[in-house]
XYZ file of C-alpha atoms in Angstrom:
564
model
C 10.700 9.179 -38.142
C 9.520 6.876 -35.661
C 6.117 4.894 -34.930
C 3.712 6.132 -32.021
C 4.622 2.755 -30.245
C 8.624 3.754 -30.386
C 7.956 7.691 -29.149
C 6.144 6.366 -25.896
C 9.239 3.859 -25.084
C 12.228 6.455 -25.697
C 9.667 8.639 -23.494
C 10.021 6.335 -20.646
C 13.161 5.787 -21.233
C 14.133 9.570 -20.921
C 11.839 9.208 -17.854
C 13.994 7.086 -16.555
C 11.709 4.085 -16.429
C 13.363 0.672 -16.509
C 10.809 -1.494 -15.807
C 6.894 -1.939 -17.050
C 4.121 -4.493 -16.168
C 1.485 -5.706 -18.677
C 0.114 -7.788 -20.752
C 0.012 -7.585 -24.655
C -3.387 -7.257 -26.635
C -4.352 -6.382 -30.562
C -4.579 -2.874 -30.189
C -0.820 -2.388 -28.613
C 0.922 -4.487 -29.988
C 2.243 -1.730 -31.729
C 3.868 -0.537 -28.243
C 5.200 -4.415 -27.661
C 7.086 -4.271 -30.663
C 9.013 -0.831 -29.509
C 9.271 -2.588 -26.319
C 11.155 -5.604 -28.345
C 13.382 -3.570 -29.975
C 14.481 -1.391 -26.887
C 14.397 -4.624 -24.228
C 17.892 -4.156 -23.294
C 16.762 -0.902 -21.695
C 13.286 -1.253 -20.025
C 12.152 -4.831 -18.659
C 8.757 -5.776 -19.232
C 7.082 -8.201 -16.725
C 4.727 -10.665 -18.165
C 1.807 -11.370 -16.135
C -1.350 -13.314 -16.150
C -4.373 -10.860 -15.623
C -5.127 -6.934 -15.348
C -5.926 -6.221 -11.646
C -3.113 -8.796 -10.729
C -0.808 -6.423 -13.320
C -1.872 -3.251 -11.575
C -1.304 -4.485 -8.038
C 1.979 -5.699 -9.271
C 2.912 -2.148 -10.460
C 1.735 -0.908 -6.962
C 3.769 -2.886 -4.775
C 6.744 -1.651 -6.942
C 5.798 1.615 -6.763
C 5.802 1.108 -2.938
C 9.148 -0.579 -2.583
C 11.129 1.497 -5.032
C 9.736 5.205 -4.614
C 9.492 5.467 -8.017
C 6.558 5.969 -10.463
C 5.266 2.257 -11.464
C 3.931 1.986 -15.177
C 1.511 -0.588 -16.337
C 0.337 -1.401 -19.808
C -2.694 -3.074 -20.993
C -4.871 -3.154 -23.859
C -8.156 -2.001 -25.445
C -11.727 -2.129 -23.863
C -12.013 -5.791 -21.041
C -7.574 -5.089 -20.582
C -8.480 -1.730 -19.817
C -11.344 -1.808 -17.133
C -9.084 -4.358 -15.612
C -7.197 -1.939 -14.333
C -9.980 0.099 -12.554
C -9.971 -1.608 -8.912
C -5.913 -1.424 -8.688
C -5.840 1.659 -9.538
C -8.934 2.926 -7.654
C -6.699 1.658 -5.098
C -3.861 4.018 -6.096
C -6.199 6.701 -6.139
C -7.063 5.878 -2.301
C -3.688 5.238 -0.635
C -1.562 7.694 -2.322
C 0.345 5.186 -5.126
C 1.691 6.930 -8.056
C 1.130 4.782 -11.243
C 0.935 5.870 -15.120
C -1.134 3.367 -16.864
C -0.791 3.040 -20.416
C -3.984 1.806 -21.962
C -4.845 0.678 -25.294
C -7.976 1.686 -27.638
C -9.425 0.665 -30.682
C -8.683 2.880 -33.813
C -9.988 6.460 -32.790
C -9.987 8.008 -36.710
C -12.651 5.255 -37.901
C -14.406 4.671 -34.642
C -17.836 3.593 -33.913
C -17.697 0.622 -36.142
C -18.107 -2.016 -33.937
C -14.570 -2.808 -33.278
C -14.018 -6.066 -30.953
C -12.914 -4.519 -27.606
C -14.668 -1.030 -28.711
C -17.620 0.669 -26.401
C -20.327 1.974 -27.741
C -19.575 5.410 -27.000
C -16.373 6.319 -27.891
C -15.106 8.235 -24.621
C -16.948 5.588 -22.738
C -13.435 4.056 -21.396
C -11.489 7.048 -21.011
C -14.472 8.229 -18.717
C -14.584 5.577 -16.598
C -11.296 6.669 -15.353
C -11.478 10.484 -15.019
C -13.616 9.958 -11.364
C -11.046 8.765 -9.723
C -7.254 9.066 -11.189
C -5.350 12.501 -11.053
C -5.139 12.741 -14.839
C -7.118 10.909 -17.444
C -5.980 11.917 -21.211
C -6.300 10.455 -24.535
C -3.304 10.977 -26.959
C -4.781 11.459 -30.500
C -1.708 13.056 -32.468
C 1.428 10.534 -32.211
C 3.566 14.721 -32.013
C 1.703 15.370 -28.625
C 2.874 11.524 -27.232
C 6.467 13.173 -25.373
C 4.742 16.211 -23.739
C 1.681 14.110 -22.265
C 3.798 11.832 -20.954
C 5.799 14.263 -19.186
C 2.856 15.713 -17.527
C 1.468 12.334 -16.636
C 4.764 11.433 -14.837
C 4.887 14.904 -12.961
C 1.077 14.798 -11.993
C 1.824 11.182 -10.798
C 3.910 12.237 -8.259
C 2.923 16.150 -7.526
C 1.070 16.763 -4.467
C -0.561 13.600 -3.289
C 0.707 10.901 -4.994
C -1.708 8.890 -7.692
C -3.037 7.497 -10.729
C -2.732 8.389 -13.951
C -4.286 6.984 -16.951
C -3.065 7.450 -20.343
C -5.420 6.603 -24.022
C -3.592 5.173 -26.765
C -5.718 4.509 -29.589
C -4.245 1.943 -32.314
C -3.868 4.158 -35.160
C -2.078 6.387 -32.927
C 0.668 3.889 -31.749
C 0.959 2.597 -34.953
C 1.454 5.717 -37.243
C 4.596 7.512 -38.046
C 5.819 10.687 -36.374
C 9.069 13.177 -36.179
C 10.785 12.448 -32.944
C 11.218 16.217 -31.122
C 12.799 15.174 -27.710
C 11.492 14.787 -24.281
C 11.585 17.468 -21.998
C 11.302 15.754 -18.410
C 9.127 17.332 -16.025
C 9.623 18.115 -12.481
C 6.723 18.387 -9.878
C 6.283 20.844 -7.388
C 6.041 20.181 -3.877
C 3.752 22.138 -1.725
C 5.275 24.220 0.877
C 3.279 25.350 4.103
C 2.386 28.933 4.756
C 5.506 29.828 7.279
C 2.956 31.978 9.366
C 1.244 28.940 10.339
C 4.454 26.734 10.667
C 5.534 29.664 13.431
C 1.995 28.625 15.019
C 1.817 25.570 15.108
C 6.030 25.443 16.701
C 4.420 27.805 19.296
C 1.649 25.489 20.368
C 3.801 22.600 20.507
C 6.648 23.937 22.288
C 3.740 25.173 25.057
C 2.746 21.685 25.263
C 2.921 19.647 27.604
C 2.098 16.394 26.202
C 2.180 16.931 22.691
C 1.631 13.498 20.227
C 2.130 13.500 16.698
C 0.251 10.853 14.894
C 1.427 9.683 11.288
C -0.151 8.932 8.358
C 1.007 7.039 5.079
C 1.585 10.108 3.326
C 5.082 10.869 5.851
C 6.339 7.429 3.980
C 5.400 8.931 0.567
C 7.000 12.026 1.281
C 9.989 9.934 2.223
C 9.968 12.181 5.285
C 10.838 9.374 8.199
C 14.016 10.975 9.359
C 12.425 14.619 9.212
C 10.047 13.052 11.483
C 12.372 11.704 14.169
C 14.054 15.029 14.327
C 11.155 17.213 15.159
C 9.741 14.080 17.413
C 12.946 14.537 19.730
C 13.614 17.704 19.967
C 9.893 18.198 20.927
C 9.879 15.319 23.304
C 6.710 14.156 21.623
C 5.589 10.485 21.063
C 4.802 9.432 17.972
C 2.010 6.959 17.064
C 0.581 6.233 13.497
C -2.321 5.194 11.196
C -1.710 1.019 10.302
C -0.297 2.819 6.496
C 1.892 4.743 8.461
C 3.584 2.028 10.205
C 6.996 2.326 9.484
C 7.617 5.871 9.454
C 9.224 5.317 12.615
C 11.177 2.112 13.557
C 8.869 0.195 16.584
C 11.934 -0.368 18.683
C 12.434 3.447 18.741
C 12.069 5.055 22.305
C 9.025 7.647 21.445
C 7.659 4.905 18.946
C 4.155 4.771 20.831
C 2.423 1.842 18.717
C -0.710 2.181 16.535
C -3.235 4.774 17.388
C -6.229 2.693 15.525
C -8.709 2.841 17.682
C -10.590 0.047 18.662
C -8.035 -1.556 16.684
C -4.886 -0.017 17.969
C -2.302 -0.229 20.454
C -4.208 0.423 24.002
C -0.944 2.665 24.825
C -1.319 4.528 21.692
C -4.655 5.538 22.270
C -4.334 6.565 25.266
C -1.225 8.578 24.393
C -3.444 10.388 21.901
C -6.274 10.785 24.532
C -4.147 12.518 27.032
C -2.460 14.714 24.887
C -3.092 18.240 25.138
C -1.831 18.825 21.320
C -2.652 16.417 18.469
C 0.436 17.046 15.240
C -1.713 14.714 12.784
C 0.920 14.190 9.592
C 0.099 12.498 5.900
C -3.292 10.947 7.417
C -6.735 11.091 6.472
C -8.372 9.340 9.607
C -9.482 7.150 7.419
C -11.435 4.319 8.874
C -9.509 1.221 9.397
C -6.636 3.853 10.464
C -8.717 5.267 13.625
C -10.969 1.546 14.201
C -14.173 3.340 12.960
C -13.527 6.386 14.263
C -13.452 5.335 17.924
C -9.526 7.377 18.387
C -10.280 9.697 20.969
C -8.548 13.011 19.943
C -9.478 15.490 23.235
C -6.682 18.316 22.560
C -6.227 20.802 19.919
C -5.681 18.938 16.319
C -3.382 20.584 14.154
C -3.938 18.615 11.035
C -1.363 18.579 7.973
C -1.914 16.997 4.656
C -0.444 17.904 1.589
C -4.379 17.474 -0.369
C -6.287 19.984 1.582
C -9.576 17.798 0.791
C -8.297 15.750 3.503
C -8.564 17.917 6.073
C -10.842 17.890 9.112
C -13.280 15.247 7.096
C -13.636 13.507 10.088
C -12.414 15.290 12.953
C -12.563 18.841 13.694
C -9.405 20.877 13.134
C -7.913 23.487 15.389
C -5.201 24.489 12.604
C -5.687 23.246 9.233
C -1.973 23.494 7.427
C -1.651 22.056 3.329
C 1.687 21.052 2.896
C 3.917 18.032 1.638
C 5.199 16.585 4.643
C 9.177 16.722 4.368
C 8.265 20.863 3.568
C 6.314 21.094 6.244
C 8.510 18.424 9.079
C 11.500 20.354 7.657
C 9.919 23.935 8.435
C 8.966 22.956 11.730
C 11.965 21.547 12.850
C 14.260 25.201 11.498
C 11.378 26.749 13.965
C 12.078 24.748 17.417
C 15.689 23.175 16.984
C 17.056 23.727 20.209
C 14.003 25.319 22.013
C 11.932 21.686 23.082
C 12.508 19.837 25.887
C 14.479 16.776 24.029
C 13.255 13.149 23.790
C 13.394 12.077 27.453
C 10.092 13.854 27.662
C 8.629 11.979 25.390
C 9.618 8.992 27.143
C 8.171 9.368 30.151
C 5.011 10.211 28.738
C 5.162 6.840 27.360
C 6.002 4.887 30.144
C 3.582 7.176 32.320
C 0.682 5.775 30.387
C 2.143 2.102 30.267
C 2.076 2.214 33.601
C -1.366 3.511 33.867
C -3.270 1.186 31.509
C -1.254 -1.393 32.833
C -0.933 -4.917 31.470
C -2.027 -5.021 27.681
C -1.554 -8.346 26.515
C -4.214 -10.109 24.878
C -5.422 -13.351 23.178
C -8.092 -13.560 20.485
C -11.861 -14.935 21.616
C -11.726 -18.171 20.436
C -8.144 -18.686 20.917
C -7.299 -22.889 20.961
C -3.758 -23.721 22.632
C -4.113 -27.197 19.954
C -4.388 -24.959 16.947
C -2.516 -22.340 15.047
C -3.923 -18.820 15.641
C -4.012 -15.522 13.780
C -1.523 -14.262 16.489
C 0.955 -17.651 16.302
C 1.391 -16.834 12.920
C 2.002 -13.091 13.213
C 4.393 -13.673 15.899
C 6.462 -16.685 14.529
C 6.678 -14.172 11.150
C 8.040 -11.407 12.728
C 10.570 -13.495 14.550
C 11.560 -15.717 11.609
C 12.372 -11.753 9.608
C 13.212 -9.916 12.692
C 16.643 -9.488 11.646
C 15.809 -8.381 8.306
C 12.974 -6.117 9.254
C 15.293 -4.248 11.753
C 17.579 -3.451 8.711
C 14.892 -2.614 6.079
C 15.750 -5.798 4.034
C 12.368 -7.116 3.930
C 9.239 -6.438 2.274
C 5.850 -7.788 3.938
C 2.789 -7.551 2.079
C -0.942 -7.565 3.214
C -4.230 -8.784 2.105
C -7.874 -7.832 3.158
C -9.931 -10.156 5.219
C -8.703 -11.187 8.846
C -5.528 -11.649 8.064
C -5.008 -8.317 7.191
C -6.330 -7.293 10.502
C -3.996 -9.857 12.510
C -0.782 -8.199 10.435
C -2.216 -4.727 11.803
C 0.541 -6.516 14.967
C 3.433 -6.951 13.022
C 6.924 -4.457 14.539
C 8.259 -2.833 11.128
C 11.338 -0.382 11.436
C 11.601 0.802 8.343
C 9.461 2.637 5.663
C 8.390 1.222 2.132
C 8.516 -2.088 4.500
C 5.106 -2.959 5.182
C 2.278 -2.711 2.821
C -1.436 -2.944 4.157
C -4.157 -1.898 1.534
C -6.056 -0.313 4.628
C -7.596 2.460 2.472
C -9.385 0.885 -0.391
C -9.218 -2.828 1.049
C -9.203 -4.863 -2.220
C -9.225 -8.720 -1.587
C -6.320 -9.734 -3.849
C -3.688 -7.429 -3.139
C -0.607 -9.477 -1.029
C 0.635 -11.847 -3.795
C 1.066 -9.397 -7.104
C 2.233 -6.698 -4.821
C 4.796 -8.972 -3.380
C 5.905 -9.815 -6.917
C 6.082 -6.171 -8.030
C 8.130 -5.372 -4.845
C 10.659 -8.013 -5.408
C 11.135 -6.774 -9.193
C 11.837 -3.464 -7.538
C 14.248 -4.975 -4.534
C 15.595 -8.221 -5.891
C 18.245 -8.244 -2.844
C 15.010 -8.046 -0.498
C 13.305 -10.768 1.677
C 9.502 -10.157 0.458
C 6.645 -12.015 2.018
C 2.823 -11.852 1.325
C 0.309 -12.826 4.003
C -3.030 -13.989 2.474
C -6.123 -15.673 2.767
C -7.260 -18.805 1.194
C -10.078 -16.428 0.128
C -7.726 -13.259 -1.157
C -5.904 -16.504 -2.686
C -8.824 -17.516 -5.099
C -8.436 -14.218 -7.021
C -5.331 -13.525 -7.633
C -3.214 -16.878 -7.087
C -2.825 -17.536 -10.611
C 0.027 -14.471 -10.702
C 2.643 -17.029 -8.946
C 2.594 -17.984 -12.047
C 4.643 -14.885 -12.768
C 6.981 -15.197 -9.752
C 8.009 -18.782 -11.047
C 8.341 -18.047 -14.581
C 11.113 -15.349 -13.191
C 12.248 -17.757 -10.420
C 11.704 -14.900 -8.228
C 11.968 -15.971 -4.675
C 8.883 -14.950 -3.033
C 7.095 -16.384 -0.036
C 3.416 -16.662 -0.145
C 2.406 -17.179 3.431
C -1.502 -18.567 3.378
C -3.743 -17.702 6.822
C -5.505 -20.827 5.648
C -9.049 -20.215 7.751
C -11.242 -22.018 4.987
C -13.633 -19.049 4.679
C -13.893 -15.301 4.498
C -13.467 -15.154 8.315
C -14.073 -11.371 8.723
C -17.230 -11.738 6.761
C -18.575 -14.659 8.902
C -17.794 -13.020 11.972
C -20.070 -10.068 10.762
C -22.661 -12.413 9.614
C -22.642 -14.068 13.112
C -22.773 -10.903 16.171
C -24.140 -8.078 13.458
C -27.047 -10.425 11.236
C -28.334 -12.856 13.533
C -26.137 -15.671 12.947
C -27.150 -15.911 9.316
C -23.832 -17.112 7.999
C -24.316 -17.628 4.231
C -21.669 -17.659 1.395
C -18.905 -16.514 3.231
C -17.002 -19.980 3.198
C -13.901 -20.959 0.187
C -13.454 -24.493 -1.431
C -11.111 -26.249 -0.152
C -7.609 -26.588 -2.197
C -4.651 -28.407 -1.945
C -2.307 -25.445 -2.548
C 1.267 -27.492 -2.337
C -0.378 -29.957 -5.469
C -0.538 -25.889 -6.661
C 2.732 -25.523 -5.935
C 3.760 -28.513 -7.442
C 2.161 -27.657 -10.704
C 4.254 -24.855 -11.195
C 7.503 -26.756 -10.000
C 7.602 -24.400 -7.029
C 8.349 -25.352 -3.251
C 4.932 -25.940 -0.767
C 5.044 -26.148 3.036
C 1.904 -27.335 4.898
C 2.191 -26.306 8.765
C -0.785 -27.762 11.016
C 0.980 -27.596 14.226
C 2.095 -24.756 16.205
C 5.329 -26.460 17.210
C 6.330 -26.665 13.639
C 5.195 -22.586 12.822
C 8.825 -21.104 12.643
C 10.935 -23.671 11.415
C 8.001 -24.806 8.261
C 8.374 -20.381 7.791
C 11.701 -20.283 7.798
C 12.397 -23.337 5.517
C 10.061 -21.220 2.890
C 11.698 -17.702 3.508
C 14.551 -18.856 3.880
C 15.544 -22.428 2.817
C 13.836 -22.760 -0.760
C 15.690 -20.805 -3.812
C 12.445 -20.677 -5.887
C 8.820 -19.033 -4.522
C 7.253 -21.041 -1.766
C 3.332 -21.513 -0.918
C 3.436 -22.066 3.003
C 0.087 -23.135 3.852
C -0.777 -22.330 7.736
C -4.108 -24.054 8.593
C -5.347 -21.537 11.404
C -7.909 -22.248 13.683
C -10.990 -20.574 12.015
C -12.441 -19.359 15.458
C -9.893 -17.063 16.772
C -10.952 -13.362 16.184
C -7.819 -11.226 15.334
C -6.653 -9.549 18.409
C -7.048 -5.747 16.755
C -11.298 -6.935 16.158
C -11.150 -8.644 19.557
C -9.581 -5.076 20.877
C -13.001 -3.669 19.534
C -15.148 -6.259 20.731
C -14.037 -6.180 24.426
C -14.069 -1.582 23.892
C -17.709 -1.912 22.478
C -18.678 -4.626 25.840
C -16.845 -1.790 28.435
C -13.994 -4.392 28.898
C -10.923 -2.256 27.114
């Protein structure tokens, strides 16, 4: 016989799960004890608050491929987990979160931590996760399990949310075995995969853009087969950055609109067909819808919801994208015209739009700018980006934006929330990504703002000496917010500013390492001391000039005044 609590751990163990976040409550500590006894096989990390728990368990699930799992418990533990994994839900993450509830067999008896209604919590969930199931016989605690891993990762990748009522971890049940499930990935209808190999061998300048969901799919190289034999250029969404390395020849940059690469989006302008791969056009990924798509759109996307939302498809084609990359490419091997086309479609347009360098409005030569940063970053971890032994991760706010510049060469590199957006992200998903790669340089790039809500979780990275950077666009407000409040509600900037904080006396408290960098000549050697010099996390605190618009908004700004 064995408890409820010990039949979910040898689950995950026969999952093959070796590491869970959370954080301990009444009503699991049934679960924590199972997790005491079987410690030597599954690590739990300790951490300090929900949402800061369940973007942990994304940024691991990003790093490592794998399925992150998150535990936390009853009723306020619970409902902290709704905005991480909303944001699961929205950028393809696949988590299983393991929830706790009060006793289900008495309930209703005004439990602390207990709703009124009793399938008030698990309903808050069932909107927006792939699977949402409460587990009221300890027997049935192997075969849910198995489903929730499998529907995690089937199809588009997501969240899953799993009930565990007290009485139910805690009671006694025969142990039957775990039969591990397998998902199924969704293969393209080969009538349309001969269609679509037709139209793009008859084009003439043929672009693929790339979504996140190519990096999910783990279908990079896939990609850079069919891309040159085709002789196509490739541009993606800011979540599919990555997918292809930026130094490659048909890399074309970031087709975001307003907010991309001018190159890019003119490479997507002029082509005659459009391969859109793993995307939803969402809007941060096409700057509000501005990408100019003229030629025939042959959209794929494994979630057929997805398809032509927001721009009109020519061929509409549901598939995972290594089935459907690796389809296409048994279709035209041999029959395109090779990457040097590609190529000189490339440098055609360079050459027609001409020089594209930019500086934010606002930029001050005396002061550190969004851009300084982003550029003294990428150079400080050049080497390590170019061989996929870093991990940079992204905030919301303006500094988000400004990263939208950064060159990444490798996928499960670069982590922007650009789909749900949630303020908070960078630090806990930097933490959970260094738990998954401890060999890996990670980096998070945050506000002061994004800083105010999740901070606290450094907390985590010192108590497991894990050697983090936390790199701080220090702006003393919510600059993206103020800029809105300024050109779109006559000047009426209100609330938007942060309180001031002396984040190395931070540092300090947690017997951590603190850089302070005011002056541009002192940018890359203050980042490289943290990133590199300091064998504990570091706080780098960049004070950047708080008038420079990011160059991706200033992009939009000088396309919405006729100036692009």
């Amino acid at each position: 016989m064995v408890t409820g609590g010990e039949a979910i751990v040898k689950s995950l163990i026969e999952e093959g799960v070796d590491t869970v976040f959370g954080l301990p409550g009444t009503h699991v500590l049934g679960l924590y004890a199972a997790l005491h006894d079987y410690r030597d096989r599954i690590r739990h990390v300790l951490g300090r608050f929900e949402p800061s728990m369940g973007f942990m368990t994304d940024g691991y699930a990003r790093a490592s491929g794998k399925v992150g799992v998150v535990i936390a418990t009853a009723g306020p533990g619970a409902t902290g987990l709704v905005t991480p994994l909303a944001q699961a839900s929205v950028e393809g993450v696949p988590i299983v979160a393991l929830a706790g509830l009060t006793p289900i067999r008495t309930a209703g008896r005004g439990y602390y931590h207990e709703f009124r209604d009793v399938n008030a919590q698990l309903n808050i969930f069932k909107p927006f996760t792939k699977y949402a199931v409460r587990i009221e016989d300890p027997r049935e605690i192997p075969r849910v399990l198995a489903k929730a891993f499998r529907v995690a990762r089937e199809g588009r990748p997501g969240p899953v949310y799993v009930e565990l009522p007290r009485d139910v971890i805690e009671s006694e049940t025969e142990w039957a075995g775990y039969v591990r499930e397998e998902p199924t990935r969704i293969k393209p209808d080969p009538d349309l995969v001969d269609a679509a190999a037709k139209e793009l061998l008859n084009a003439e300048r043929p672009v693929i853009y790339v979504g996140g969901g190519v990096i999910a799919a783990n279908a990079s190289e896939a990609l850079i087969r069919v891309a040159e034999e085709l002789g196509a250029p490739v541009v993606t969404s800011v979540m599919g950055k990555g997918a292809i390395p930026f130094d490659h020849p048909l890399h074309g940059g970031l087709a975001a609109g307003y907010f991309g690469d001018t190159v890019a989006v003119k490479l997507v302008e002029n082509a005659d067909v459009v391969l859109a791969i793993g995307t939803r056009f969402s809007e941060l990924g096409t700057g509000m819808w501005s990408l100019p798509i003229r030629g025939r759109l042959i959209h794929v996307n494994v979630d057929p919801n997805d398809i032509g939302r927001n721009y009109k498809t020519d061929m509409a084609i549901v598939s995972d994208a290594l089935e459907f990359l690796n389809a296409l490419y048994d279709k035209v091997r041999g029959r395109g015209p090779g990457r040097d086309r590609g190529v000189k479609l490339i440098n055609e347009v360079r050459a027609s739009v001409g020089d594209t360098q930019l500086r934010e409005l606002g930029y001050d030569e005396s002061r550190i700018n969004p851009s300084d940063l982003v550029k003294a970053l990428a150079h400080v971890i050049d080497n390590d980006m170019r061989e996929g032994k870093a991990v940079v991760t992204c905030d919301a706010g303006g500094n988000q934006v400004a990263m939208f510049e950064l060159p990444v060469y490798k996928p499960r590199t670069y982590f922007n929330p650009a789909g749900f957006t949630s303020l908070g992200f960078a630090i806990p998903a930097a933490i959970g990504a260094k738990v998954a790669r401890p060999e890996a340089t990670v980096v998070a790039t945050t506000g002061d703002a994004a800083f105010f809500m999740t901070g606290m979780e450094i907390a985590t990275a010192a108590e497991l000496n894990l050697k983090v950077a936390f790199v701080i666009f220090n702006d003393r407000a919510q600059g993206v917010l103020k800029l809105q409040q300024r050109l779109l509600y006559g000047g009426k900037v209100y609330a938007s500013h942060t309180y001031p904080m002396d984040f190395c006396k931070f540092a300090e408290s947690l017997s951590i390492d603190c850089v302070r960098i005011s002056d541009r000549s002192e940018l890359e050697t203050g980042l490289e001391r943290c990133i590199y010099g300091s064998n504990r996390p570091c706080i780098a605190d960049v004070l950047i000039n708080p008038d420079a618009v990011p160059i991706p908004i200033t992009r939009q700004l000088m396309a919405l005044f006729g100036k692009r």
